Structure formats: structure tokens, C-alpha cells
Amino acid sequence: MKIVTVGGGPAGLYFGILMKKAFPHTEISVLERNRADDTFGWGVVFSAETLGNLQEADPESFEQIRARFAYWDDIETWYRGTRSVSTGHGFCGLSRRDLLQLLQERARALGVRLEFQREVPSLASLPAADLIIAADGVNSVLRGERSAAFLPTIEPRRAKFCWLGTALPLRAFTFLFKETPHGVFQVHAYPFQPGLSTFIVECHQDVWRRAGLDRMSEPESVAFLERLFAEELQGHPLLTNRSQWRTFPTIRCERWSEGNLVLMGDAAHTAHFSIGSGTKLALEDAIALVAAFRKHGTDDLPTVLRSYEEERKPEVLRLQRAAQTSLEWFENSGRYVGQPSWQFTFNLMTRSKRITYDNLRERDPALIEEVDRAYAQQQGTRLNSDGTAPPPMFAPLKLRGMTLANRIVVSPMCQYVAQDGLVDEWHLVHLGSRAMGGAGLVITEMTDVSLEGRITPGCAGMWSDAHEAAWKRIVDFIHARSHAKVAIQLAHAGRKGSCSVPWEGDRPLETGGWQTLGPSALPYGAQWPTPREMDADDLRQVKEAFVAAAVRSARAGFDMIELHLAHGYLLSSFLSPLSNRRTDAYGGSLENRARFPLEVFDAVRAVWPQDRPLGVRVSATDWLEPEGMTVEDTVALARMLAAHGCDLVDVSTAGNVPESRPEYGRMYQVPFAEAVRHGAGLPVMAVGNIQGWDHANTILAAGRADLCAMARPHLSDPYLTHRAAQHYGADTVDWPEPYQLVRPRRPKR
């Protein structure tokens, strides 16, 4: 088999090594446009996990590489004149030039042909081969030539970075944050050999322009940075190596192969340098492609390439999600300036979601003890009987006259078993057991303000005396038998109504349906009925229905109301330009689209007791930018709501149109909650694949949200909060009297 690899970086060289070991008779050529000792950048960094993969794949090259490693265990953060250290992370680094030279020597020794200073302008310029590997980097010529097959997306980000070196001796991975009149500059630095370190300077593109760096030459910008970081550099100069300011591109490809051409490394995907995984991904691509050849042999290339992509792509996408979250954190680092040092450090450590509260608790228990203690002091948390601080989830929160015992919320979960809107024993047990399980706040399922406002015939309602009495029974039980507060989520289904329950198809009713309403006569989907565009009378009646439901909710004893402005239901559909095409005062600009939801909010606030909080749930994005609702729109909406007396924003996403394509993952909606919290200054509730108490503590300690709502975790574990108290030994959590036997106990000091 004859293989030609375009690109002599880590991916191409390592593939040649592994493939030649596995199939010695294979002819492999690596073509590289640069000289053998050219390299962009300074050092590369690996984690302990990556080292294990390299050692298993090729022990010989691993031993040579390991002899050059610089090892460290700590991460140092310099912020507002303070230095904080987190330990237990396990990193190593080496010179990128050394890595390439070691791989070159190993490849040559195995019989791989290396050709340098060889330009490859097109596929046609290559010699005949059974397999062509495009490992030619971010600006891949071969990917570009076959872009119609690979379908790449190349997203330039909003930060600028400059890759430099320094002789400043560093003992750990080091983050520097420098506040200037132009904005925040940050440094990612790490040692990779004695007396030499990588020093990457990054800032938002707006900061870069305000500082005048867009008009400076390379020497001028380096001089600027040496002055800016003079104190930290301690007299050491910055070293250059093609150190131009660049914009990081996030690259993804729908397909990785076409015919006998396959992508590897940065040609196929990129991951931001803030998680140090670009070289890791490249090397592990090579491992995966050779593993596919080992599994299927060299005679069935289509199966090999399909297997490589199917096995490798999910792992790459997972790491890209983490890298993207980290990238966005650094793009928005200015929003965190002002946090106390302990919180800023924890926020930084957990930015990508790969490291969480519990994980950091194992790595660096001293840091978590500091975080717990500082958060408890900040929030007024009751200490354990031995004087230690419980985790952040057990901090109280006061909203108007309501004080929650902790930050855990049972998210609204439609049950679809009500009869004519009436809740019964099922709802009593469902909500009551979760209240008894220790959550600070329990929110009812979406409760509709009118018969026609239901999603399905099984939806709960609050439009009659009977509904009020049924709900009061549940609220009274929760107040009498638990320490939880209880909120009602009031809603109108709008154009998503007149639907069957999930286990009967979750589709528009064929019989027994009703006329739905919407801001415009646009059906939710192709098979859905067209809603009636609401006129002035409809608007008045719906608003009056919300007011009547709020009055009933107050009499029923609810502690809080959450108005449902999310997921494509009526009030949400007014907000999104994808569902609101009105040309009157209720359509067009965001201010106009928000007019009716705000009118409903004001009317409810007017009848709702002043000492009880009123919040909203919003869909922060339609995941269809720029046509749909954006997070910037939602921040502006939250500011409007704050001016109208809103106490809490529960931040979800999507639901307005079926075309939305959310990027699911752990805590995937938390960045939107964080954006609203920092952009509007309102308390926020985070929701969306928050998988348990570890995630909740991560979100809260970092200051990303004030409350954490969980649905599915509470479906399987009504006693989640109490089990967390047992897990952490938190003895300040209140338990129902009959359950005192399993309450955690700590020795008193």
C-alpha cells in the first residue's frame, strides 16, 4: 500500500511511525512545505492521560519524548495582585521543535520517507497513492479543494492572540490577568524546557483595537506587551517566532474522508489552546486511523476510513465542546473581573466543565475548603457543627420575603395526568416527596391559565375554584411537612397547544382539539394547526386569565410565581422573531415583541403580594442566529424585566421552532444563564443537563448562577438534596422529623 501524507506536523509524522510499525511493507511519504527545523509556537503540553496513550502506541518514541519533559503539578493564577495556586493537575511539556525532531528521527528509522520544503498546491500535484492524508493544518489546501465533500465550518472567534516565548523561569502552568484602560489582557504560560517557557497573550478583539495593536508592527506590539507585563516578566524579554496577532478559528467538518483522501489534526478540527489539546488531538487521530487499519486490514480502505471517523469523531466533538466553552470563557473574561480572588480562581479552573467541584475536591482539597468557607461567608450559610463550611448548594437565598434554605430547585416537569386541569394524589406525592427530599424550592409543572391554554388534555390548570382548592391541598402539605418553598409556573401553551400526551404520540390532536392562539398565524410545524392571530380582545382575555390565576395562586398559598416565557409557548412566541411576524405595536423590534409579555408581567405583579417574588423562565436563544432570539436579545429583555420588578430569571433555551438545533452537553445552558446574570444584574436560575450536586456546586461556586434547577435527576432521586447532605456530611440541612435517623452527624468542636 502506498500512502502520501501532506503535512509534517505531529499528526502526519506519528501516523507514519505507527503505520510503518503495524504494516512494515507499506510505502509512506510525508511531504512538508517548511524546513525540518521550522515550527510555529514554542512548547506543547500534555496531560497524564495523553502520556498513557502515547506510551501504549509507541513505547520507543515515548521514552525519547519523556526524557525531554518538564513536569509540573500546579496551576498558578495571578489576578489583581494576588497569586493563587491549585495543585493536583499533572502536566508535562516539551519543545515543539524537539517533539518534531524526535518524531522525524523515529519515522526515518522505520523507513518513512520525509521530504521538506515541498509545496503541495493541489491534489493533482501529488504522486499516485492508495491513500492521501491531509494533515496540512488549519489552512488545509486539500480540505479547501474538496470542501464540497468535507463541508467544513470555520468560525473565527472574537479574541486575538500572540504566541510568544520567554526565558522567565516558570514552575507551573501560569495564568496572568492584567486590567488596563483598554480592557483585560490574559496570558497562558507554561515551562517546556529549562529556562524557556511558552507565553501566549490573548485579549478580546475590541480590547486589541482599543490598545492600538491593530496598527502596530510585530516589534512594536512585542514592546507594548513587555511594558504591560514588565512586573511579571522580571526583566526577561519576550521572544518571537512568527509572533503575529491571530484569530483562533474553530474548525469542524461534517465528513472527514472522501474517496482515498482523509483529514487528520487541525485540517479536520481545532481545539482552543486554553485546554492544551491541539497536539493531543493530532496524535490521537493518528492512533485511531492506524487502529482502524489494524482492525479491517489494508485491502478495504472505505471501511477503514468510515471506521476511523465513526470511532474518532465523537471523542473529538466532546473535546471540542470543552475547548469551545473554555475559549468563550476567555473571550468574556472581562465579565469576571471583580469577583473575589477565590471565586475567580475556581471559575477559571472549572471553565471547560472537564474539571468540576467534586473533581477539584479530590485534586486540591485545600482549594475547595477555601471556596466553601468563602462562599458560606459571602452568602450567610450556617456552618456545620464542627465549624466547617458545607458546599455552596446549601447556602440560603432571599428573594423579597421568601428565603430558600438552599440553592437546589425541582424544575417544572409536566406530568400530563390531570383531569380537566385538576391535580390529584399523583401530584401531591410527586411534588410532596421532592419537597420532603430537601430541595429549597419546588416548582409545579406548567400550569395553564385557561382551558384553551393547555398543551394537552392532561395538563394542570389554575382557572377555577376547584383548581385553586386542589393546589392549596398540595401547597399546605409541602409547607407543613417540609422546609421547601413552592412556586407555581403559570403559562399559556399558545400555538403548541391542542396536542396529545407524550405516550400517545405527542402530536396535534386529531379529535377533541381546540383553536390555538399565537402572535401570528404561523403553525409550529408543518403538520400543526394554524393558530389564530391574536387581536386586541384575545390579548385582553389572556392577560385577564393570567391575573385571575395569579390571584388564585396567592390564595392557594404559593410562595412564588414563575411566568413561562420560554419553549415556544404563548408568551415566548411573542418574543421570538421566528414566531412573531406582527406589524403592529406587538411585533418587529425586540421592544415591541416584548410588549405583551411585559404587559402580562405588570398585570400579575400588580395583584401578586409585594413580599412574594415574581420570576420568569426564558428561552435565551433559538439556536438559530442571527434570525432567531439571541442571548444578546435575552440580556436586553432581562434588563427590561428588572425595570418592571422581576426578581429571578430562569434561563433555558430553544422550543420556539422545531428547526432549532441545541448543542447538548453537560450544563449546556449554563453559559446563557451566566450571560444574563452578568449582563442584567438579576439573580438567575440555571437549568439544562445539570446532572447532580457536583454540577450544582460547580455552577454556584463559580458565580455562574444563583440557583440550580434539575428535572431528570429529581425524577430518579426525589431525595437528591438530602443524599447530597449525606455525601458531604453537611449536618445543617433540615430533615423531616421522621427521617432524623439518617441525618448526617458531625462531632461538635
mmCIF file of N, CA and C in Angstrom, residues 112-221:
data_model
loop_
_atom_site.group_PDB
_atom_site.id
_atom_site.type_symbol
_atom_site.label_atom_id
_atom_site.label_comp_id
_atom_site.label_asym_id
_atom_site.label_seq_id
_atom_site.Cartn_x
_atom_site.Cartn_y
_atom_site.Cartn_z
ATOM 1 N N VAL A 112 10.081 5.611 6.934
ATOM 2 C CA VAL A 112 9.169 6.601 6.383
ATOM 3 C C VAL A 112 9.987 7.641 5.615
ATOM 4 N N ARG A 113 9.559 7.968 4.408
ATOM 5 C CA ARG A 113 10.261 8.942 3.587
ATOM 6 C C ARG A 113 9.761 10.336 3.935
ATOM 7 N N LEU A 114 10.689 11.232 4.301
ATOM 8 C CA LEU A 114 10.352 12.603 4.661
ATOM 9 C C LEU A 114 10.906 13.550 3.611
ATOM 10 N N GLU A 115 10.084 14.441 3.130
ATOM 11 C CA GLU A 115 10.505 15.413 2.136
ATOM 12 C C GLU A 115 10.069 16.794 2.604
ATOM 13 N N PHE A 116 11.054 17.682 2.839
ATOM 14 C CA PHE A 116 10.780 19.018 3.346
ATOM 15 C C PHE A 116 10.875 20.050 2.232
ATOM 16 N N GLN A 117 10.333 21.239 2.521
ATOM 17 C CA GLN A 117 10.261 22.342 1.553
ATOM 18 C C GLN A 117 9.585 21.883 0.254
ATOM 19 N N ARG A 118 8.538 21.093 0.428
ATOM 20 C CA ARG A 118 7.775 20.588 -0.711
ATOM 21 C C ARG A 118 6.372 21.204 -0.671
ATOM 22 N N GLU A 119 6.103 22.094 -1.578
ATOM 23 C CA GLU A 119 4.785 22.711 -1.674
ATOM 24 C C GLU A 119 3.815 21.749 -2.366
ATOM 25 N N VAL A 120 2.578 21.703 -1.842
ATOM 26 C CA VAL A 120 1.522 20.895 -2.452
ATOM 27 C C VAL A 120 0.362 21.840 -2.757
ATOM 28 N N PRO A 121 0.326 22.394 -3.965
ATOM 29 C CA PRO A 121 -0.722 23.365 -4.295
ATOM 30 C C PRO A 121 -2.078 22.752 -4.573
ATOM 31 N N SER A 122 -2.102 21.434 -4.869
ATOM 32 C CA SER A 122 -3.372 20.787 -5.202
ATOM 33 C C SER A 122 -3.216 19.287 -5.127
ATOM 34 N N LEU A 123 -4.331 18.589 -5.144
ATOM 35 C CA LEU A 123 -4.298 17.130 -5.190
ATOM 36 C C LEU A 123 -3.614 16.630 -6.453
ATOM 37 N N ALA A 124 -3.819 17.342 -7.547
ATOM 38 C CA ALA A 124 -3.245 16.911 -8.825
ATOM 39 C C ALA A 124 -1.726 16.926 -8.807
ATOM 40 N N SER A 125 -1.132 17.711 -7.905
ATOM 41 C CA SER A 125 0.328 17.802 -7.843
ATOM 42 C C SER A 125 0.970 16.657 -7.074
ATOM 43 N N LEU A 126 0.148 15.802 -6.462
ATOM 44 C CA LEU A 126 0.668 14.695 -5.654
ATOM 45 C C LEU A 126 0.956 13.474 -6.510
ATOM 46 N N PRO A 127 1.928 12.655 -6.079
ATOM 47 C CA PRO A 127 2.155 11.394 -6.774
ATOM 48 C C PRO A 127 0.987 10.437 -6.534
ATOM 49 N N ALA A 128 0.847 9.455 -7.383
ATOM 50 C CA ALA A 128 -0.223 8.467 -7.215
ATOM 51 C C ALA A 128 -0.061 7.744 -5.887
ATOM 52 N N ALA A 129 -1.189 7.521 -5.216
ATOM 53 C CA ALA A 129 -1.159 6.851 -3.915
ATOM 54 C C ALA A 129 -2.482 6.166 -3.660
ATOM 55 N N ASP A 130 -2.429 5.113 -2.827
ATOM 56 C CA ASP A 130 -3.658 4.436 -2.425
ATOM 57 C C ASP A 130 -4.424 5.254 -1.388
ATOM 58 N N LEU A 131 -3.682 5.995 -0.578
ATOM 59 C CA LEU A 131 -4.290 6.817 0.471
ATOM 60 C C LEU A 131 -3.543 8.133 0.548
ATOM 61 N N ILE A 132 -4.289 9.219 0.598
ATOM 62 C CA ILE A 132 -3.717 10.549 0.787
ATOM 63 C C ILE A 132 -4.254 11.102 2.098
ATOM 64 N N ILE A 133 -3.349 11.519 2.959
ATOM 65 C CA ILE A 133 -3.732 12.077 4.254
ATOM 66 C C ILE A 133 -3.493 13.575 4.235
ATOM 67 N N ALA A 134 -4.543 14.331 4.463
ATOM 68 C CA ALA A 134 -4.437 15.786 4.571
ATOM 69 C C ALA A 134 -4.216 16.129 6.039
ATOM 70 N N ALA A 135 -2.950 16.351 6.390
ATOM 71 C CA ALA A 135 -2.584 16.777 7.737
ATOM 72 C C ALA A 135 -1.892 18.133 7.630
ATOM 73 N N ASP A 136 -2.421 18.950 6.731
ATOM 74 C CA ASP A 136 -1.773 20.216 6.382
ATOM 75 C C ASP A 136 -2.344 21.414 7.130
ATOM 76 N N GLY A 137 -2.918 21.165 8.293
ATOM 77 C CA GLY A 137 -3.189 22.222 9.236
ATOM 78 C C GLY A 137 -4.458 23.018 9.032
ATOM 79 N N VAL A 138 -4.547 24.097 9.795
ATOM 80 C CA VAL A 138 -5.736 24.941 9.833
ATOM 81 C C VAL A 138 -6.117 25.447 8.443
ATOM 82 N N ASN A 139 -5.112 25.847 7.674
ATOM 83 C CA ASN A 139 -5.362 26.397 6.338
ATOM 84 C C ASN A 139 -5.196 25.330 5.269
ATOM 85 N N SER A 140 -5.689 24.151 5.536
ATOM 86 C CA SER A 140 -5.502 22.997 4.655
ATOM 87 C C SER A 140 -5.912 23.291 3.213
ATOM 88 N N VAL A 141 -4.950 23.142 2.303
ATOM 89 C CA VAL A 141 -5.230 23.308 0.874
ATOM 90 C C VAL A 141 -6.121 22.174 0.375
ATOM 91 N N LEU A 142 -5.835 20.947 0.838
ATOM 92 C CA LEU A 142 -6.581 19.801 0.341
ATOM 93 C C LEU A 142 -8.025 19.810 0.843
ATOM 94 N N ARG A 143 -8.219 20.220 2.089
ATOM 95 C CA ARG A 143 -9.591 20.349 2.592
ATOM 96 C C ARG A 143 -10.348 21.398 1.792
ATOM 97 N N GLY A 144 -9.687 22.497 1.510
ATOM 98 C CA GLY A 144 -10.332 23.544 0.744
ATOM 99 C C GLY A 144 -10.693 23.107 -0.660
ATOM 100 N N GLU A 145 -9.822 22.304 -1.272
ATOM 101 C CA GLU A 145 -10.092 21.836 -2.630
ATOM 102 C C GLU A 145 -11.305 20.921 -2.678
ATOM 103 N N ARG A 146 -11.536 20.161 -1.622
ATOM 104 C CA ARG A 146 -12.665 19.228 -1.567
ATOM 105 C C ARG A 146 -13.695 19.664 -0.524
ATOM 106 N N SER A 147 -13.861 20.956 -0.363
ATOM 107 C CA SER A 147 -14.761 21.458 0.675
ATOM 108 C C SER A 147 -16.198 21.016 0.457
ATOM 109 N N ALA A 148 -16.597 20.816 -0.789
ATOM 110 C CA ALA A 148 -17.967 20.374 -1.052
ATOM 111 C C ALA A 148 -18.224 18.990 -0.482
ATOM 112 N N ALA A 149 -17.174 18.197 -0.334
ATOM 113 C CA ALA A 149 -17.315 16.856 0.243
ATOM 114 C C ALA A 149 -17.176 16.884 1.759
ATOM 115 N N PHE A 150 -16.221 17.675 2.265
ATOM 116 C CA PHE A 150 -15.957 17.678 3.707
ATOM 117 C C PHE A 150 -16.910 18.597 4.472
ATOM 118 N N LEU A 151 -17.472 19.576 3.807
ATOM 119 C CA LEU A 151 -18.410 20.530 4.415
ATOM 120 C C LEU A 151 -17.852 21.141 5.700
ATOM 121 N N PRO A 152 -16.725 21.827 5.594
ATOM 122 C CA PRO A 152 -16.150 22.433 6.802
ATOM 123 C C PRO A 152 -16.898 23.691 7.229
ATOM 124 N N THR A 153 -16.926 23.935 8.533
ATOM 125 C CA THR A 153 -17.340 25.238 9.056
ATOM 126 C C THR A 153 -16.128 25.823 9.770
ATOM 127 N N ILE A 154 -15.799 27.037 9.429
ATOM 128 C CA ILE A 154 -14.637 27.713 10.008
ATOM 129 C C ILE A 154 -15.146 28.983 10.664
ATOM 130 N N GLU A 155 -15.140 28.976 11.974
ATOM 131 C CA GLU A 155 -15.721 30.082 12.744
ATOM 132 C C GLU A 155 -14.616 30.906 13.384
ATOM 133 N N PRO A 156 -14.325 32.085 12.847
ATOM 134 C CA PRO A 156 -13.341 32.950 13.508
ATOM 135 C C PRO A 156 -13.924 33.496 14.802
ATOM 136 N N ARG A 157 -13.150 33.435 15.858
ATOM 137 C CA ARG A 157 -13.647 33.845 17.165
ATOM 138 C C ARG A 157 -13.380 35.329 17.417
ATOM 139 N N ARG A 158 -13.739 35.784 18.623
ATOM 140 C CA ARG A 158 -13.740 37.218 18.916
ATOM 141 C C ARG A 158 -12.523 37.669 19.726
ATOM 142 N N ALA A 159 -11.536 36.783 19.880
ATOM 143 C CA ALA A 159 -10.329 37.157 20.611
ATOM 144 C C ALA A 159 -9.131 37.131 19.672
ATOM 145 N N LYS A 160 -8.111 37.883 20.037
ATOM 146 C CA LYS A 160 -6.838 37.877 19.330
ATOM 147 C C LYS A 160 -5.777 37.294 20.253
ATOM 148 N N PHE A 161 -4.820 36.575 19.666
ATOM 149 C CA PHE A 161 -3.745 36.038 20.494
ATOM 150 C C PHE A 161 -2.421 36.165 19.762
ATOM 151 N N CYS A 162 -1.341 36.226 20.544
ATOM 152 C CA CYS A 162 0.018 36.321 20.025
ATOM 153 C C CYS A 162 0.863 35.281 20.751
ATOM 154 N N TRP A 163 1.484 34.379 19.987
ATOM 155 C CA TRP A 163 2.217 33.238 20.552
ATOM 156 C C TRP A 163 3.689 33.628 20.681
ATOM 157 N N LEU A 164 4.148 33.751 21.908
ATOM 158 C CA LEU A 164 5.494 34.218 22.217
ATOM 159 C C LEU A 164 6.202 33.218 23.130
ATOM 160 N N GLY A 165 7.481 33.485 23.369
ATOM 161 C CA GLY A 165 8.249 32.718 24.329
ATOM 162 C C GLY A 165 8.920 33.656 25.304
ATOM 163 N N THR A 166 9.477 33.092 26.367
ATOM 164 C CA THR A 166 10.216 33.889 27.337
ATOM 165 C C THR A 166 11.209 32.997 28.076
ATOM 166 N N ALA A 167 12.309 33.619 28.504
ATOM 167 C CA ALA A 167 13.284 32.911 29.338
ATOM 168 C C ALA A 167 12.919 32.992 30.823
ATOM 169 N N LEU A 168 11.804 33.645 31.126
ATOM 170 C CA LEU A 168 11.345 33.711 32.509
ATOM 171 C C LEU A 168 11.130 32.301 33.043
ATOM 172 N N PRO A 169 11.798 31.921 34.120
ATOM 173 C CA PRO A 169 11.605 30.555 34.655
ATOM 174 C C PRO A 169 10.238 30.430 35.335
ATOM 175 N N LEU A 170 9.455 29.466 34.896
ATOM 176 C CA LEU A 170 8.142 29.199 35.477
ATOM 177 C C LEU A 170 8.150 27.813 36.101
ATOM 178 N N ARG A 171 7.394 27.655 37.186
ATOM 179 C CA ARG A 171 7.325 26.366 37.867
ATOM 180 C C ARG A 171 5.993 25.662 37.651
ATOM 181 N N ALA A 172 5.067 26.310 36.944
ATOM 182 C CA ALA A 172 3.727 25.746 36.811
ATOM 183 C C ALA A 172 3.052 26.357 35.603
ATOM 184 N N PHE A 173 1.922 25.783 35.222
ATOM 185 C CA PHE A 173 1.052 26.433 34.240
ATOM 186 C C PHE A 173 0.585 27.736 34.881
ATOM 187 N N THR A 174 0.766 28.830 34.187
ATOM 188 C CA THR A 174 0.551 30.146 34.783
ATOM 189 C C THR A 174 -0.436 30.969 33.969
ATOM 190 N N PHE A 175 -1.449 31.474 34.639
ATOM 191 C CA PHE A 175 -2.393 32.414 34.028
ATOM 192 C C PHE A 175 -2.154 33.793 34.636
ATOM 193 N N LEU A 176 -2.022 34.787 33.780
ATOM 194 C CA LEU A 176 -1.891 36.171 34.231
ATOM 195 C C LEU A 176 -3.059 36.974 33.678
ATOM 196 N N PHE A 177 -3.675 37.774 34.518
ATOM 197 C CA PHE A 177 -4.772 38.641 34.088
ATOM 198 C C PHE A 177 -4.405 40.072 34.439
ATOM 199 N N LYS A 178 -4.410 40.902 33.429
ATOM 200 C CA LYS A 178 -3.983 42.285 33.605
ATOM 201 C C LYS A 178 -5.103 43.215 33.135
ATOM 202 N N GLU A 179 -5.598 44.047 34.049
ATOM 203 C CA GLU A 179 -6.613 45.035 33.721
ATOM 204 C C GLU A 179 -5.939 46.324 33.251
ATOM 205 N N THR A 180 -6.409 46.837 32.129
ATOM 206 C CA THR A 180 -5.851 48.059 31.564
ATOM 207 C C THR A 180 -7.002 48.999 31.197
ATOM 208 N N PRO A 181 -6.711 50.243 30.867
ATOM 209 C CA PRO A 181 -7.781 51.135 30.398
ATOM 210 C C PRO A 181 -8.454 50.633 29.123
ATOM 211 N N HIS A 182 -7.763 49.761 28.388
ATOM 212 C CA HIS A 182 -8.322 49.225 27.150
ATOM 213 C C HIS A 182 -9.213 48.015 27.397
ATOM 214 N N GLY A 183 -9.023 47.342 28.527
ATOM 215 C CA GLY A 183 -9.717 46.099 28.829
ATOM 216 C C GLY A 183 -8.748 45.083 29.398
ATOM 217 N N VAL A 184 -9.169 43.827 29.448
ATOM 218 C CA VAL A 184 -8.386 42.780 30.093
ATOM 219 C C VAL A 184 -7.482 42.065 29.088
ATOM 220 N N PHE A 185 -6.200 41.936 29.458
ATOM 221 C CA PHE A 185 -5.258 41.080 28.742
ATOM 222 C C PHE A 185 -4.986 39.859 29.614
ATOM 223 N N GLN A 186 -4.825 38.713 28.988
ATOM 224 C CA GLN A 186 -4.558 37.490 29.748
ATOM 225 C C GLN A 186 -3.426 36.718 29.086
ATOM 226 N N VAL A 187 -2.708 35.996 29.915
ATOM 227 C CA VAL A 187 -1.558 35.224 29.450
ATOM 228 C C VAL A 187 -1.740 33.767 29.832
ATOM 229 N N HIS A 188 -1.463 32.887 28.869
ATOM 230 C CA HIS A 188 -1.376 31.446 29.106
ATOM 231 C C HIS A 188 0.113 31.098 28.994
ATOM 232 N N ALA A 189 0.750 30.722 30.069
ATOM 233 C CA ALA A 189 2.191 30.473 30.041
ATOM 234 C C ALA A 189 2.506 29.152 30.733
ATOM 235 N N TYR A 190 3.544 28.468 30.224
ATOM 236 C CA TYR A 190 3.955 27.211 30.852
ATOM 237 C C TYR A 190 5.393 26.886 30.451
ATOM 238 N N PRO A 191 6.131 26.225 31.348
ATOM 239 C CA PRO A 191 7.507 25.839 31.029
ATOM 240 C C PRO A 191 7.516 24.615 30.116
ATOM 241 N N PHE A 192 8.543 24.503 29.264
ATOM 242 C CA PHE A 192 8.656 23.289 28.468
ATOM 243 C C PHE A 192 10.094 22.782 28.380
ATOM 244 N N GLN A 193 11.053 23.588 28.831
ATOM 245 C CA GLN A 193 12.420 23.117 28.988
ATOM 246 C C GLN A 193 13.113 24.099 29.918
ATOM 247 N N PRO A 194 14.229 23.721 30.535
ATOM 248 C CA PRO A 194 14.893 24.634 31.476
ATOM 249 C C PRO A 194 15.180 25.988 30.833
ATOM 250 N N GLY A 195 14.690 27.014 31.501
ATOM 251 C CA GLY A 195 14.972 28.366 31.054
ATOM 252 C C GLY A 195 14.155 28.851 29.879
ATOM 253 N N LEU A 196 13.092 28.128 29.518
ATOM 254 C CA LEU A 196 12.283 28.555 28.386
ATOM 255 C C LEU A 196 10.821 28.201 28.621
ATOM 256 N N SER A 197 9.945 29.160 28.329
ATOM 257 C CA SER A 197 8.513 28.961 28.558
ATOM 258 C C SER A 197 7.715 29.530 27.393
ATOM 259 N N THR A 198 6.559 28.932 27.146
ATOM 260 C CA THR A 198 5.586 29.497 26.217
ATOM 261 C C THR A 198 4.864 30.646 26.915
ATOM 262 N N PHE A 199 4.589 31.715 26.170
ATOM 263 C CA PHE A 199 3.948 32.904 26.730
ATOM 264 C C PHE A 199 2.947 33.412 25.689
ATOM 265 N N ILE A 200 1.676 32.974 25.804
ATOM 266 C CA ILE A 200 0.635 33.350 24.844
ATOM 267 C C ILE A 200 -0.179 34.490 25.440
ATOM 268 N N VAL A 201 -0.218 35.610 24.744
ATOM 269 C CA VAL A 201 -1.012 36.759 25.191
ATOM 270 C C VAL A 201 -2.307 36.784 24.391
ATOM 271 N N GLU A 202 -3.426 36.981 25.092
ATOM 272 C CA GLU A 202 -4.741 36.948 24.458
ATOM 273 C C GLU A 202 -5.586 38.093 24.993
ATOM 274 N N CYS A 203 -6.457 38.618 24.139
ATOM 275 C CA CYS A 203 -7.409 39.638 24.573
ATOM 276 C C CYS A 203 -8.566 39.662 23.594
ATOM 277 N N HIS A 204 -9.673 40.213 24.016
ATOM 278 C CA HIS A 204 -10.817 40.379 23.119
ATOM 279 C C HIS A 204 -10.416 41.301 21.977
ATOM 280 N N GLN A 205 -10.981 41.074 20.805
ATOM 281 C CA GLN A 205 -10.615 41.881 19.640
ATOM 282 C C GLN A 205 -10.902 43.367 19.853
ATOM 283 N N ASP A 206 -11.930 43.692 20.639
ATOM 284 C CA ASP A 206 -12.222 45.103 20.920
ATOM 285 C C ASP A 206 -11.113 45.723 21.772
ATOM 286 N N VAL A 207 -10.615 44.945 22.729
ATOM 287 C CA VAL A 207 -9.501 45.406 23.573
ATOM 288 C C VAL A 207 -8.260 45.615 22.711
ATOM 289 N N TRP A 208 -8.021 44.671 21.826
ATOM 290 C CA TRP A 208 -6.861 44.711 20.912
ATOM 291 C C TRP A 208 -6.884 45.991 20.068
ATOM 292 N N ARG A 209 -8.059 46.324 19.573
ATOM 293 C CA ARG A 209 -8.172 47.535 18.750
ATOM 294 C C ARG A 209 -8.022 48.799 19.606
ATOM 295 N N ARG A 210 -8.680 48.792 20.788
ATOM 296 C CA ARG A 210 -8.583 49.987 21.640
ATOM 297 C C ARG A 210 -7.144 50.268 22.059
ATOM 298 N N ALA A 211 -6.352 49.205 22.201
ATOM 299 C CA ALA A 211 -4.945 49.368 22.583
ATOM 300 C C ALA A 211 -4.075 49.793 21.410
ATOM 301 N N GLY A 212 -4.642 49.810 20.199
ATOM 302 C CA GLY A 212 -3.886 50.206 19.021
ATOM 303 C C GLY A 212 -3.017 49.114 18.444
ATOM 304 N N LEU A 213 -3.190 47.886 18.914
ATOM 305 C CA LEU A 213 -2.347 46.785 18.449
ATOM 306 C C LEU A 213 -2.614 46.432 16.990
ATOM 307 N N ASP A 214 -3.782 46.788 16.489
ATOM 308 C CA ASP A 214 -4.087 46.521 15.079
ATOM 309 C C ASP A 214 -3.252 47.386 14.140
ATOM 310 N N ARG A 215 -2.633 48.424 14.692
ATOM 311 C CA ARG A 215 -1.823 49.328 13.872
ATOM 312 C C ARG A 215 -0.329 49.188 14.139
ATOM 313 N N MET A 216 0.060 48.241 14.977
ATOM 314 C CA MET A 216 1.461 48.082 15.350
ATOM 315 C C MET A 216 2.129 46.974 14.553
ATOM 316 N N SER A 217 3.424 47.148 14.322
ATOM 317 C CA SER A 217 4.239 46.085 13.743
ATOM 318 C C SER A 217 4.530 45.039 14.808
ATOM 319 N N GLU A 218 5.117 43.914 14.393
ATOM 320 C CA GLU A 218 5.450 42.877 15.380
ATOM 321 C C GLU A 218 6.395 43.410 16.457
ATOM 322 N N PRO A 219 7.500 44.094 16.115
ATOM 323 C CA PRO A 219 8.369 44.635 17.181
ATOM 324 C C PRO A 219 7.643 45.621 18.093
ATOM 325 N N GLU A 220 6.784 46.449 17.509
ATOM 326 C CA GLU A 220 6.055 47.421 18.328
ATOM 327 C C GLU A 220 5.091 46.737 19.293
ATOM 328 N N SER A 221 4.384 45.716 18.822
ATOM 329 C CA SER A 221 3.430 45.037 19.707
ATOM 330 C C SER A 221 4.165 44.258 20.793
#
